[in-house]
Amino acid sequence: MRMLLAALLLAATQAKVIRPGQHYTLDPSRDSCTTIVVGRAATGDGGPLTSHTNDCNACDFRLSKVPAKKIGKDEQRALYRYRAEYPRYVGTDKGATYTKVKDYYDWQHGKGDFKPMGSLKYETEHTYALIDGAYGMMNDQGLAIGESTCGARITALPVSEGGAALMDARELSWIALERCATARCAVELMGALAEKHGFYGADATAGEGGEALTLVDREEAWVFHVLADDSGSSAVWVARKVPSDSVAVVANQFVITTLPESEEG
């Protein structure tokens, strides 16, 4: 664990520091999210952990506390197009953070990016409370998620852009945290939702078409990969449990290359 912390500190000290008055230009090519996931026997305190550097030059970096919610019998959960920049969402059903925006902009729930492009059943009587950032981060059951966008040869468009896909990494992480208490539940749920409703990446380019999510609960650590399938309305996904004495790093590239026969499904 000390070696891991030392490596992270070293990486931080090598970052370029912009001094007051110096010229600085945003370079989108430097947006490179990295996530590190550590098994429970490798952390030093007996519990697994995941990290996430949300490396983005124009994202909405607010954190939001989203309260638990009781769900009505026929209540539907709205699905929104992925949006990274401020505000990532405007509305009343995802915590107080998103109910207000700057008055001089005409951002309104139900318009533009804040108009639902689909919905699904909650499939639960209540949701867990969670912390939300650029993606769903952690819920009150101790389930935590990190994210790293990956390249993919197959890409798809969301319904809002004329495609057939409804699920991106943000919605998948949100729904997993709303419903699941364990990492295993989360990877199975996200895979099933992506297959049923279609997956699309951060954009339709090959460099942004796939996603990796790292998940931990109180006992287990997992790596989850997903990309669109060739129909544009489903998904291809895979997940592997990280051995308890191991560390996995995802830096914008899929790391699961093969599956043992015992894990194929």
PDB file of C-alpha atoms in Angstrom:
ATOM      1  CA  MET A   1       0.000   0.000   0.000  1.00  0.00           C
ATOM      2  CA  ARG A   2       2.880   2.373   0.816  1.00  0.00           C
ATOM      3  CA  MET A   3       4.407   1.683  -2.609  1.00  0.00           C
ATOM      4  CA  LEU A   4       1.054   2.416  -4.289  1.00  0.00           C
ATOM      5  CA  LEU A   5       0.666   5.725  -2.451  1.00  0.00           C
ATOM      6  CA  ALA A   6       4.253   6.651  -3.291  1.00  0.00           C
ATOM      7  CA  ALA A   7       3.624   5.981  -6.989  1.00  0.00           C
ATOM      8  CA  LEU A   8       0.491   8.123  -6.966  1.00  0.00           C
ATOM      9  CA  LEU A   9       2.321  10.975  -5.231  1.00  0.00           C
ATOM     10  CA  LEU A  10       5.187  10.747  -7.721  1.00  0.00           C
ATOM     11  CA  ALA A  11       2.755  10.975 -10.627  1.00  0.00           C
ATOM     12  CA  ALA A  12       1.119  14.008  -9.050  1.00  0.00           C
ATOM     13  CA  THR A  13       4.442  15.819  -8.589  1.00  0.00           C
ATOM     14  CA  GLN A  14       5.265  15.371 -12.276  1.00  0.00           C
ATOM     15  CA  ALA A  15       2.124  17.161 -13.469  1.00  0.00           C
ATOM     16  CA  LYS A  16       2.690  20.536 -15.123  1.00  0.00           C
ATOM     17  CA  VAL A  17       1.946  23.482 -12.830  1.00  0.00           C
ATOM     18  CA  ILE A  18       0.354  26.549 -14.422  1.00  0.00           C
ATOM     19  CA  ARG A  19       1.445  29.739 -12.645  1.00  0.00           C
ATOM     20  CA  PRO A  20      -0.710  32.907 -12.457  1.00  0.00           C
ATOM     21  CA  GLY A  21      -0.300  34.926 -15.634  1.00  0.00           C
ATOM     22  CA  GLN A  22       1.031  32.044 -17.718  1.00  0.00           C
ATOM     23  CA  HIS A  23      -0.674  31.168 -21.002  1.00  0.00           C
ATOM     24  CA  TYR A  24      -2.721  27.980 -20.851  1.00  0.00           C
ATOM     25  CA  THR A  25      -4.681  26.243 -23.595  1.00  0.00           C
ATOM     26  CA  LEU A  26      -7.118  23.408 -22.979  1.00  0.00           C
ATOM     27  CA  ASP A  27      -6.026  20.286 -24.829  1.00  0.00           C
ATOM     28  CA  PRO A  28      -8.829  17.697 -25.118  1.00  0.00           C
ATOM     29  CA  SER A  29      -6.290  15.046 -26.166  1.00  0.00           C
ATOM     30  CA  ARG A  30      -4.966  15.069 -22.599  1.00  0.00           C
ATOM     31  CA  ASP A  31      -8.264  13.881 -21.113  1.00  0.00           C
ATOM     32  CA  SER A  32      -7.132  10.472 -19.898  1.00  0.00           C
ATOM     33  CA  CYS A  33      -9.075   9.007 -16.975  1.00  0.00           C
ATOM     34  CA  THR A  34      -7.290   6.253 -15.065  1.00  0.00           C
ATOM     35  CA  THR A  35      -8.657   3.920 -12.422  1.00  0.00           C
ATOM     36  CA  ILE A  36      -6.797   1.619 -10.032  1.00  0.00           C
ATOM     37  CA  VAL A  37      -8.592  -1.208  -8.219  1.00  0.00           C
ATOM     38  CA  VAL A  38      -6.993  -3.156  -5.367  1.00  0.00           C
ATOM     39  CA  GLY A  39      -8.001  -6.484  -3.853  1.00  0.00           C
ATOM     40  CA  ARG A  40      -8.642  -6.654  -0.113  1.00  0.00           C
ATOM     41  CA  ALA A  41      -5.446  -8.582   0.735  1.00  0.00           C
ATOM     42  CA  ALA A  42      -3.327  -6.021  -1.130  1.00  0.00           C
ATOM     43  CA  THR A  43      -4.566  -2.847   0.567  1.00  0.00           C
ATOM     44  CA  GLY A  44      -3.128  -3.361   4.031  1.00  0.00           C
ATOM     45  CA  ASP A  45      -6.386  -2.771   5.897  1.00  0.00           C
ATOM     46  CA  GLY A  46      -8.389  -5.803   4.775  1.00  0.00           C
ATOM     47  CA  GLY A  47     -10.800  -3.991   2.488  1.00  0.00           C
ATOM     48  CA  PRO A  48     -10.681  -3.543  -1.319  1.00  0.00           C
ATOM     49  CA  LEU A  49     -10.535  -0.088  -2.888  1.00  0.00           C
ATOM     50  CA  THR A  50     -10.944   1.625  -6.232  1.00  0.00           C
ATOM     51  CA  SER A  51      -9.813   5.034  -7.434  1.00  0.00           C
ATOM     52  CA  HIS A  52     -10.748   7.263 -10.356  1.00  0.00           C
ATOM     53  CA  THR A  53      -8.917  10.261 -11.809  1.00  0.00           C
ATOM     54  CA  ASN A  54     -11.677  12.071 -13.672  1.00  0.00           C
ATOM     55  CA  ASP A  55      -9.306  13.729 -16.134  1.00  0.00           C
ATOM     56  CA  CYS A  56     -11.521  16.198 -18.002  1.00  0.00           C
ATOM     57  CA  ASN A  57     -10.873  19.816 -18.896  1.00  0.00           C
ATOM     58  CA  ALA A  58     -14.505  20.932 -19.202  1.00  0.00           C
ATOM     59  CA  CYS A  59     -16.584  18.639 -17.002  1.00  0.00           C
ATOM     60  CA  ASP A  60     -19.106  19.443 -14.288  1.00  0.00           C
ATOM     61  CA  PHE A  61     -17.008  18.577 -11.225  1.00  0.00           C
ATOM     62  CA  ARG A  62     -19.700  19.029  -8.589  1.00  0.00           C
ATOM     63  CA  LEU A  63     -20.434  16.223  -6.144  1.00  0.00           C
ATOM     64  CA  SER A  64     -24.045  15.519  -5.228  1.00  0.00           C
ATOM     65  CA  LYS A  65     -25.612  13.662  -2.323  1.00  0.00           C
ATOM     66  CA  VAL A  66     -28.586  11.769  -3.714  1.00  0.00           C
ATOM     67  CA  PRO A  67     -31.008  10.580  -1.023  1.00  0.00           C
ATOM     68  CA  ALA A  68     -32.585   7.143  -0.865  1.00  0.00           C
ATOM     69  CA  LYS A  69     -36.012   6.962  -2.446  1.00  0.00           C
ATOM     70  CA  LYS A  70     -39.139   4.858  -2.026  1.00  0.00           C
ATOM     71  CA  ILE A  71     -40.444   3.697  -5.379  1.00  0.00           C
ATOM     72  CA  GLY A  72     -44.089   3.534  -6.375  1.00  0.00           C
ATOM     73  CA  LYS A  73     -45.445   0.345  -7.940  1.00  0.00           C
ATOM     74  CA  ASP A  74     -45.623   1.677 -11.497  1.00  0.00           C
ATOM     75  CA  GLU A  75     -42.985   4.406 -11.260  1.00  0.00           C
ATOM     76  CA  GLN A  76     -40.623   4.724 -14.213  1.00  0.00           C
ATOM     77  CA  ARG A  77     -36.969   5.807 -14.088  1.00  0.00           C
ATOM     78  CA  ALA A  78     -36.081   8.387 -16.750  1.00  0.00           C
ATOM     79  CA  LEU A  79     -32.936   7.897 -18.862  1.00  0.00           C
ATOM     80  CA  TYR A  80     -30.958  10.897 -20.085  1.00  0.00           C
ATOM     81  CA  ARG A  81     -28.327  11.460 -22.769  1.00  0.00           C
ATOM     82  CA  TYR A  82     -24.743  11.519 -21.461  1.00  0.00           C
ATOM     83  CA  ARG A  83     -23.513  15.034 -20.777  1.00  0.00           C
ATOM     84  CA  ALA A  84     -20.140  15.836 -19.195  1.00  0.00           C
ATOM     85  CA  GLU A  85     -20.080  19.642 -19.088  1.00  0.00           C
ATOM     86  CA  TYR A  86     -21.837  21.897 -16.567  1.00  0.00           C
ATOM     87  CA  PRO A  87     -24.598  21.270 -15.791  1.00  0.00           C
ATOM     88  CA  ARG A  88     -24.548  17.505 -16.310  1.00  0.00           C
ATOM     89  CA  TYR A  89     -28.194  17.355 -15.264  1.00  0.00           C
ATOM     90  CA  VAL A  90     -31.043  19.712 -14.362  1.00  0.00           C
ATOM     91  CA  GLY A  91     -34.041  18.386 -12.435  1.00  0.00           C
ATOM     92  CA  THR A  92     -35.450  17.434  -9.050  1.00  0.00           C
ATOM     93  CA  ASP A  93     -35.048  13.645  -8.861  1.00  0.00           C
ATOM     94  CA  LYS A  94     -31.253  13.375  -8.374  1.00  0.00           C
ATOM     95  CA  GLY A  95     -30.612  15.435  -5.255  1.00  0.00           C
ATOM     96  CA  ALA A  96     -30.681  19.130  -4.382  1.00  0.00           C
ATOM     97  CA  THR A  97     -27.435  19.858  -6.277  1.00  0.00           C
ATOM     98  CA  TYR A  98     -29.199  19.711  -9.638  1.00  0.00           C
ATOM     99  CA  THR A  99     -32.308  21.749  -8.857  1.00  0.00           C
ATOM    100  CA  LYS A 100     -30.654  25.122  -9.460  1.00  0.00           C
ATOM    101  CA  VAL A 101     -28.364  26.441 -12.208  1.00  0.00           C
ATOM    102  CA  LYS A 102     -27.060  29.860 -13.179  1.00  0.00           C
ATOM    103  CA  ASP A 103     -30.023  32.149 -13.819  1.00  0.00           C
ATOM    104  CA  TYR A 104     -28.562  33.662 -16.988  1.00  0.00           C
ATOM    105  CA  TYR A 105     -28.754  30.350 -18.874  1.00  0.00           C
ATOM    106  CA  ASP A 106     -31.950  28.891 -20.246  1.00  0.00           C
ATOM    107  CA  TRP A 107     -31.335  25.376 -18.921  1.00  0.00           C
ATOM    108  CA  GLN A 108     -34.580  23.653 -17.986  1.00  0.00           C
ATOM    109  CA  HIS A 109     -35.601  20.139 -17.108  1.00  0.00           C
ATOM    110  CA  GLY A 110     -37.421  18.553 -20.023  1.00  0.00           C
ATOM    111  CA  LYS A 111     -35.543  20.506 -22.697  1.00  0.00           C
ATOM    112  CA  GLY A 112     -32.464  19.664 -24.757  1.00  0.00           C
ATOM    113  CA  ASP A 113     -30.047  17.333 -22.985  1.00  0.00           C
ATOM    114  CA  PHE A 114     -32.324  17.379 -19.951  1.00  0.00           C
ATOM    115  CA  LYS A 115     -35.248  15.802 -21.749  1.00  0.00           C
ATOM    116  CA  PRO A 116     -35.530  12.041 -21.086  1.00  0.00           C
ATOM    117  CA  MET A 117     -34.800   9.937 -24.157  1.00  0.00           C
ATOM    118  CA  GLY A 118     -36.369   6.833 -22.613  1.00  0.00           C
ATOM    119  CA  SER A 119     -37.318   5.134 -19.371  1.00  0.00           C
ATOM    120  CA  LEU A 120     -37.394   1.783 -17.614  1.00  0.00           C
ATOM    121  CA  LYS A 121     -38.957   0.235 -14.530  1.00  0.00           C
ATOM    122  CA  TYR A 122     -37.075   0.736 -11.286  1.00  0.00           C
ATOM    123  CA  GLU A 123     -37.425  -2.988 -10.481  1.00  0.00           C
ATOM    124  CA  THR A 124     -37.033  -2.186  -6.778  1.00  0.00           C
ATOM    125  CA  GLU A 125     -39.138  -0.871  -3.914  1.00  0.00           C
ATOM    126  CA  HIS A 126     -36.462   1.626  -2.872  1.00  0.00           C
ATOM    127  CA  THR A 127     -33.133   3.012  -4.043  1.00  0.00           C
ATOM    128  CA  TYR A 128     -29.975   3.383  -1.976  1.00  0.00           C
ATOM    129  CA  ALA A 129     -28.557   6.799  -1.145  1.00  0.00           C
ATOM    130  CA  LEU A 130     -25.443   7.606  -3.164  1.00  0.00           C
ATOM    131  CA  ILE A 131     -22.722  10.117  -3.980  1.00  0.00           C
ATOM    132  CA  ASP A 132     -22.737  11.263  -7.591  1.00  0.00           C
ATOM    133  CA  GLY A 133     -19.983  12.962  -9.578  1.00  0.00           C
ATOM    134  CA  ALA A 134     -19.207  12.754 -13.271  1.00  0.00           C
ATOM    135  CA  TYR A 135     -20.336   9.135 -12.804  1.00  0.00           C
ATOM    136  CA  GLY A 136     -21.992   7.347  -9.907  1.00  0.00           C
ATOM    137  CA  MET A 137     -19.334   7.057  -7.191  1.00  0.00           C
ATOM    138  CA  MET A 138     -20.505   5.238  -4.041  1.00  0.00           C
ATOM    139  CA  ASN A 139     -23.693   4.268  -2.227  1.00  0.00           C
ATOM    140  CA  ASP A 140     -24.621   3.834   1.428  1.00  0.00           C
ATOM    141  CA  GLN A 141     -24.030   0.062   1.202  1.00  0.00           C
ATOM    142  CA  GLY A 142     -20.303   0.518   0.577  1.00  0.00           C
ATOM    143  CA  LEU A 143     -20.417  -0.197  -3.162  1.00  0.00           C
ATOM    144  CA  ALA A 144     -17.978   2.105  -5.018  1.00  0.00           C
ATOM    145  CA  ILE A 145     -17.245   2.568  -8.723  1.00  0.00           C
ATOM    146  CA  GLY A 146     -14.361   4.045 -10.748  1.00  0.00           C
ATOM    147  CA  GLU A 147     -14.370   4.732 -14.519  1.00  0.00           C
ATOM    148  CA  SER A 148     -12.002   4.880 -17.499  1.00  0.00           C
ATOM    149  CA  THR A 149     -13.166   5.469 -21.075  1.00  0.00           C
ATOM    150  CA  CYS A 150     -11.677   2.962 -23.539  1.00  0.00           C
ATOM    151  CA  GLY A 151     -11.345   2.685 -27.280  1.00  0.00           C
ATOM    152  CA  ALA A 152     -13.719   0.376 -29.172  1.00  0.00           C
ATOM    153  CA  ARG A 153     -13.897  -0.746 -32.803  1.00  0.00           C
ATOM    154  CA  ILE A 154     -17.706  -0.894 -32.633  1.00  0.00           C
ATOM    155  CA  THR A 155     -19.623   2.231 -31.624  1.00  0.00           C
ATOM    156  CA  ALA A 156     -23.275   3.242 -31.423  1.00  0.00           C
ATOM    157  CA  LEU A 157     -25.438   6.343 -31.161  1.00  0.00           C
ATOM    158  CA  PRO A 158     -27.913   7.157 -28.378  1.00  0.00           C
ATOM    159  CA  VAL A 159     -31.622   7.458 -29.086  1.00  0.00           C
ATOM    160  CA  SER A 160     -31.329  11.249 -28.821  1.00  0.00           C
ATOM    161  CA  GLU A 161     -28.933  11.261 -31.802  1.00  0.00           C
ATOM    162  CA  GLY A 162     -30.998   8.952 -33.995  1.00  0.00           C
ATOM    163  CA  GLY A 163     -29.541   5.691 -32.683  1.00  0.00           C
ATOM    164  CA  ALA A 164     -31.083   2.875 -30.691  1.00  0.00           C
ATOM    165  CA  ALA A 165     -28.985   2.812 -27.484  1.00  0.00           C
ATOM    166  CA  LEU A 166     -30.169   4.067 -24.095  1.00  0.00           C
ATOM    167  CA  MET A 167     -27.320   3.145 -21.733  1.00  0.00           C
ATOM    168  CA  ASP A 168     -23.975   4.861 -21.201  1.00  0.00           C
ATOM    169  CA  ALA A 169     -21.483   4.425 -18.359  1.00  0.00           C
ATOM    170  CA  ARG A 170     -23.029   7.191 -16.287  1.00  0.00           C
ATOM    171  CA  GLU A 171     -26.542   5.736 -16.341  1.00  0.00           C
ATOM    172  CA  LEU A 172     -25.197   2.211 -15.761  1.00  0.00           C
ATOM    173  CA  SER A 173     -23.185   3.310 -12.721  1.00  0.00           C
ATOM    174  CA  TRP A 174     -26.132   5.280 -11.359  1.00  0.00           C
ATOM    175  CA  ILE A 175     -28.589   2.409 -11.662  1.00  0.00           C
ATOM    176  CA  ALA A 176     -26.104  -0.048 -10.174  1.00  0.00           C
ATOM    177  CA  LEU A 177     -25.626   2.167  -7.126  1.00  0.00           C
ATOM    178  CA  GLU A 178     -29.378   2.687  -6.794  1.00  0.00           C
ATOM    179  CA  ARG A 179     -30.133  -1.050  -6.728  1.00  0.00           C
ATOM    180  CA  CYS A 180     -27.041  -3.021  -5.671  1.00  0.00           C
ATOM    181  CA  ALA A 181     -25.168  -3.611  -2.426  1.00  0.00           C
ATOM    182  CA  THR A 182     -22.403  -5.756  -3.938  1.00  0.00           C
ATOM    183  CA  ALA A 183     -19.978  -5.469  -6.841  1.00  0.00           C
ATOM    184  CA  ARG A 184     -21.114  -8.815  -8.227  1.00  0.00           C
ATOM    185  CA  CYS A 185     -24.729  -7.618  -8.350  1.00  0.00           C
ATOM    186  CA  ALA A 186     -23.606  -4.410 -10.054  1.00  0.00           C
ATOM    187  CA  VAL A 187     -21.620  -6.045 -12.882  1.00  0.00           C
ATOM    188  CA  GLU A 188     -24.431  -8.502 -13.616  1.00  0.00           C
ATOM    189  CA  LEU A 189     -27.045  -5.741 -13.588  1.00  0.00           C
ATOM    190  CA  MET A 190     -25.030  -3.357 -15.780  1.00  0.00           C
ATOM    191  CA  GLY A 191     -24.288  -6.101 -18.288  1.00  0.00           C
ATOM    192  CA  ALA A 192     -27.942  -7.101 -18.490  1.00  0.00           C
ATOM    193  CA  LEU A 193     -29.115  -3.492 -18.896  1.00  0.00           C
ATOM    194  CA  ALA A 194     -26.548  -2.777 -21.625  1.00  0.00           C
ATOM    195  CA  GLU A 195     -27.596  -5.905 -23.529  1.00  0.00           C
ATOM    196  CA  LYS A 196     -31.311  -5.170 -23.242  1.00  0.00           C
ATOM    197  CA  HIS A 197     -31.327  -1.421 -23.862  1.00  0.00           C
ATOM    198  CA  GLY A 198     -28.176  -0.854 -25.930  1.00  0.00           C
ATOM    199  CA  PHE A 199     -24.888   0.817 -24.992  1.00  0.00           C
ATOM    200  CA  TYR A 200     -23.244   3.946 -26.414  1.00  0.00           C
ATOM    201  CA  GLY A 201     -19.907   5.524 -25.472  1.00  0.00           C
ATOM    202  CA  ALA A 202     -18.927   9.048 -24.480  1.00  0.00           C
ATOM    203  CA  ASP A 203     -19.036   9.824 -28.198  1.00  0.00           C
ATOM    204  CA  ALA A 204     -19.264   7.814 -31.424  1.00  0.00           C
ATOM    205  CA  THR A 205     -15.526   7.808 -32.198  1.00  0.00           C
ATOM    206  CA  ALA A 206     -13.424   4.664 -31.867  1.00  0.00           C
ATOM    207  CA  GLY A 207     -11.349   6.335 -29.153  1.00  0.00           C
ATOM    208  CA  GLU A 208     -14.371   6.949 -26.901  1.00  0.00           C
ATOM    209  CA  GLY A 209     -16.694   4.080 -27.781  1.00  0.00           C
ATOM    210  CA  GLY A 210     -16.004   1.736 -24.876  1.00  0.00           C
ATOM    211  CA  GLU A 211     -16.016   1.953 -21.098  1.00  0.00           C
ATOM    212  CA  ALA A 212     -14.309   0.257 -18.169  1.00  0.00           C
ATOM    213  CA  LEU A 213     -15.768   0.433 -14.674  1.00  0.00           C
ATOM    214  CA  THR A 214     -13.952  -0.799 -11.575  1.00  0.00           C
ATOM    215  CA  LEU A 215     -16.141  -1.851  -8.671  1.00  0.00           C
ATOM    216  CA  VAL A 216     -15.571  -2.736  -5.031  1.00  0.00           C
ATOM    217  CA  ASP A 217     -17.757  -3.663  -2.102  1.00  0.00           C
ATOM    218  CA  ARG A 218     -16.684  -4.698   1.399  1.00  0.00           C
ATOM    219  CA  GLU A 219     -15.200  -7.979   0.162  1.00  0.00           C
ATOM    220  CA  GLU A 220     -14.644  -8.110  -3.617  1.00  0.00           C
ATOM    221  CA  ALA A 221     -13.087  -6.065  -6.418  1.00  0.00           C
ATOM    222  CA  TRP A 222     -14.161  -6.330 -10.083  1.00  0.00           C
ATOM    223  CA  VAL A 223     -13.287  -4.939 -13.516  1.00  0.00           C
ATOM    224  CA  PHE A 224     -16.151  -4.479 -16.009  1.00  0.00           C
ATOM    225  CA  HIS A 225     -15.796  -3.718 -19.733  1.00  0.00           C
ATOM    226  CA  VAL A 226     -18.591  -2.784 -22.149  1.00  0.00           C
ATOM    227  CA  LEU A 227     -18.999  -1.603 -25.751  1.00  0.00           C
ATOM    228  CA  ALA A 228     -21.762  -1.522 -28.337  1.00  0.00           C
ATOM    229  CA  ASP A 229     -22.559  -4.561 -30.465  1.00  0.00           C
ATOM    230  CA  ASP A 230     -22.831  -4.441 -34.261  1.00  0.00           C
ATOM    231  CA  SER A 231     -26.595  -3.897 -34.159  1.00  0.00           C
ATOM    232  CA  GLY A 232     -26.288  -0.620 -32.239  1.00  0.00           C
ATOM    233  CA  SER A 233     -29.124  -1.726 -29.952  1.00  0.00           C
ATOM    234  CA  SER A 234     -27.366  -4.100 -27.568  1.00  0.00           C
ATOM    235  CA  ALA A 235     -23.879  -4.547 -26.092  1.00  0.00           C
ATOM    236  CA  VAL A 236     -20.836  -6.745 -25.622  1.00  0.00           C
ATOM    237  CA  TRP A 237     -19.564  -6.913 -22.055  1.00  0.00           C
ATOM    238  CA  VAL A 238     -17.254  -8.866 -19.793  1.00  0.00           C
ATOM    239  CA  ALA A 239     -16.277  -8.731 -16.118  1.00  0.00           C
ATOM    240  CA  ARG A 240     -13.613 -10.404 -14.013  1.00  0.00           C
ATOM    241  CA  LYS A 241     -13.068 -10.524 -10.282  1.00  0.00           C
ATOM    242  CA  VAL A 242      -9.698  -9.132  -9.198  1.00  0.00           C
ATOM    243  CA  PRO A 243      -7.810 -11.677  -7.059  1.00  0.00           C
ATOM    244  CA  SER A 244      -7.700 -10.531  -3.432  1.00  0.00           C
ATOM    245  CA  ASP A 245      -3.892 -10.164  -3.466  1.00  0.00           C
ATOM    246  CA  SER A 246      -3.745  -8.264  -6.777  1.00  0.00           C
ATOM    247  CA  VAL A 247      -4.007  -4.786  -8.293  1.00  0.00           C
ATOM    248  CA  ALA A 248      -5.566  -3.875 -11.654  1.00  0.00           C
ATOM    249  CA  VAL A 249      -4.982  -0.620 -13.540  1.00  0.00           C
ATOM    250  CA  VAL A 250      -7.149   0.631 -16.406  1.00  0.00           C
ATOM    251  CA  ALA A 251      -5.808   3.594 -18.393  1.00  0.00           C
ATOM    252  CA  ASN A 252      -8.191   4.084 -21.327  1.00  0.00           C
ATOM    253  CA  GLN A 253      -7.668   0.611 -22.719  1.00  0.00           C
ATOM    254  CA  PHE A 254      -9.449  -2.682 -22.089  1.00  0.00           C
ATOM    255  CA  VAL A 255      -7.348  -4.988 -19.915  1.00  0.00           C
ATOM    256  CA  ILE A 256      -9.440  -8.177 -19.894  1.00  0.00           C
ATOM    257  CA  THR A 257      -8.211 -10.145 -22.909  1.00  0.00           C
ATOM    258  CA  THR A 258      -9.288 -13.728 -22.196  1.00  0.00           C
ATOM    259  CA  LEU A 259     -11.658 -15.606 -19.924  1.00  0.00           C
ATOM    260  CA  PRO A 260     -11.054 -19.013 -18.350  1.00  0.00           C
ATOM    261  CA  GLU A 261     -13.626 -21.564 -19.529  1.00  0.00           C
ATOM    262  CA  SER A 262     -15.022 -21.703 -15.990  1.00  0.00           C
ATOM    263  CA  GLU A 263     -15.954 -17.997 -16.217  1.00  0.00           C
ATOM    264  CA  GLU A 264     -17.431 -17.972 -19.712  1.00  0.00           C
ATOM    265  CA  GLY A 265     -21.153 -17.331 -19.868  1.00  0.00           C
TER     266      GLY A 265
END
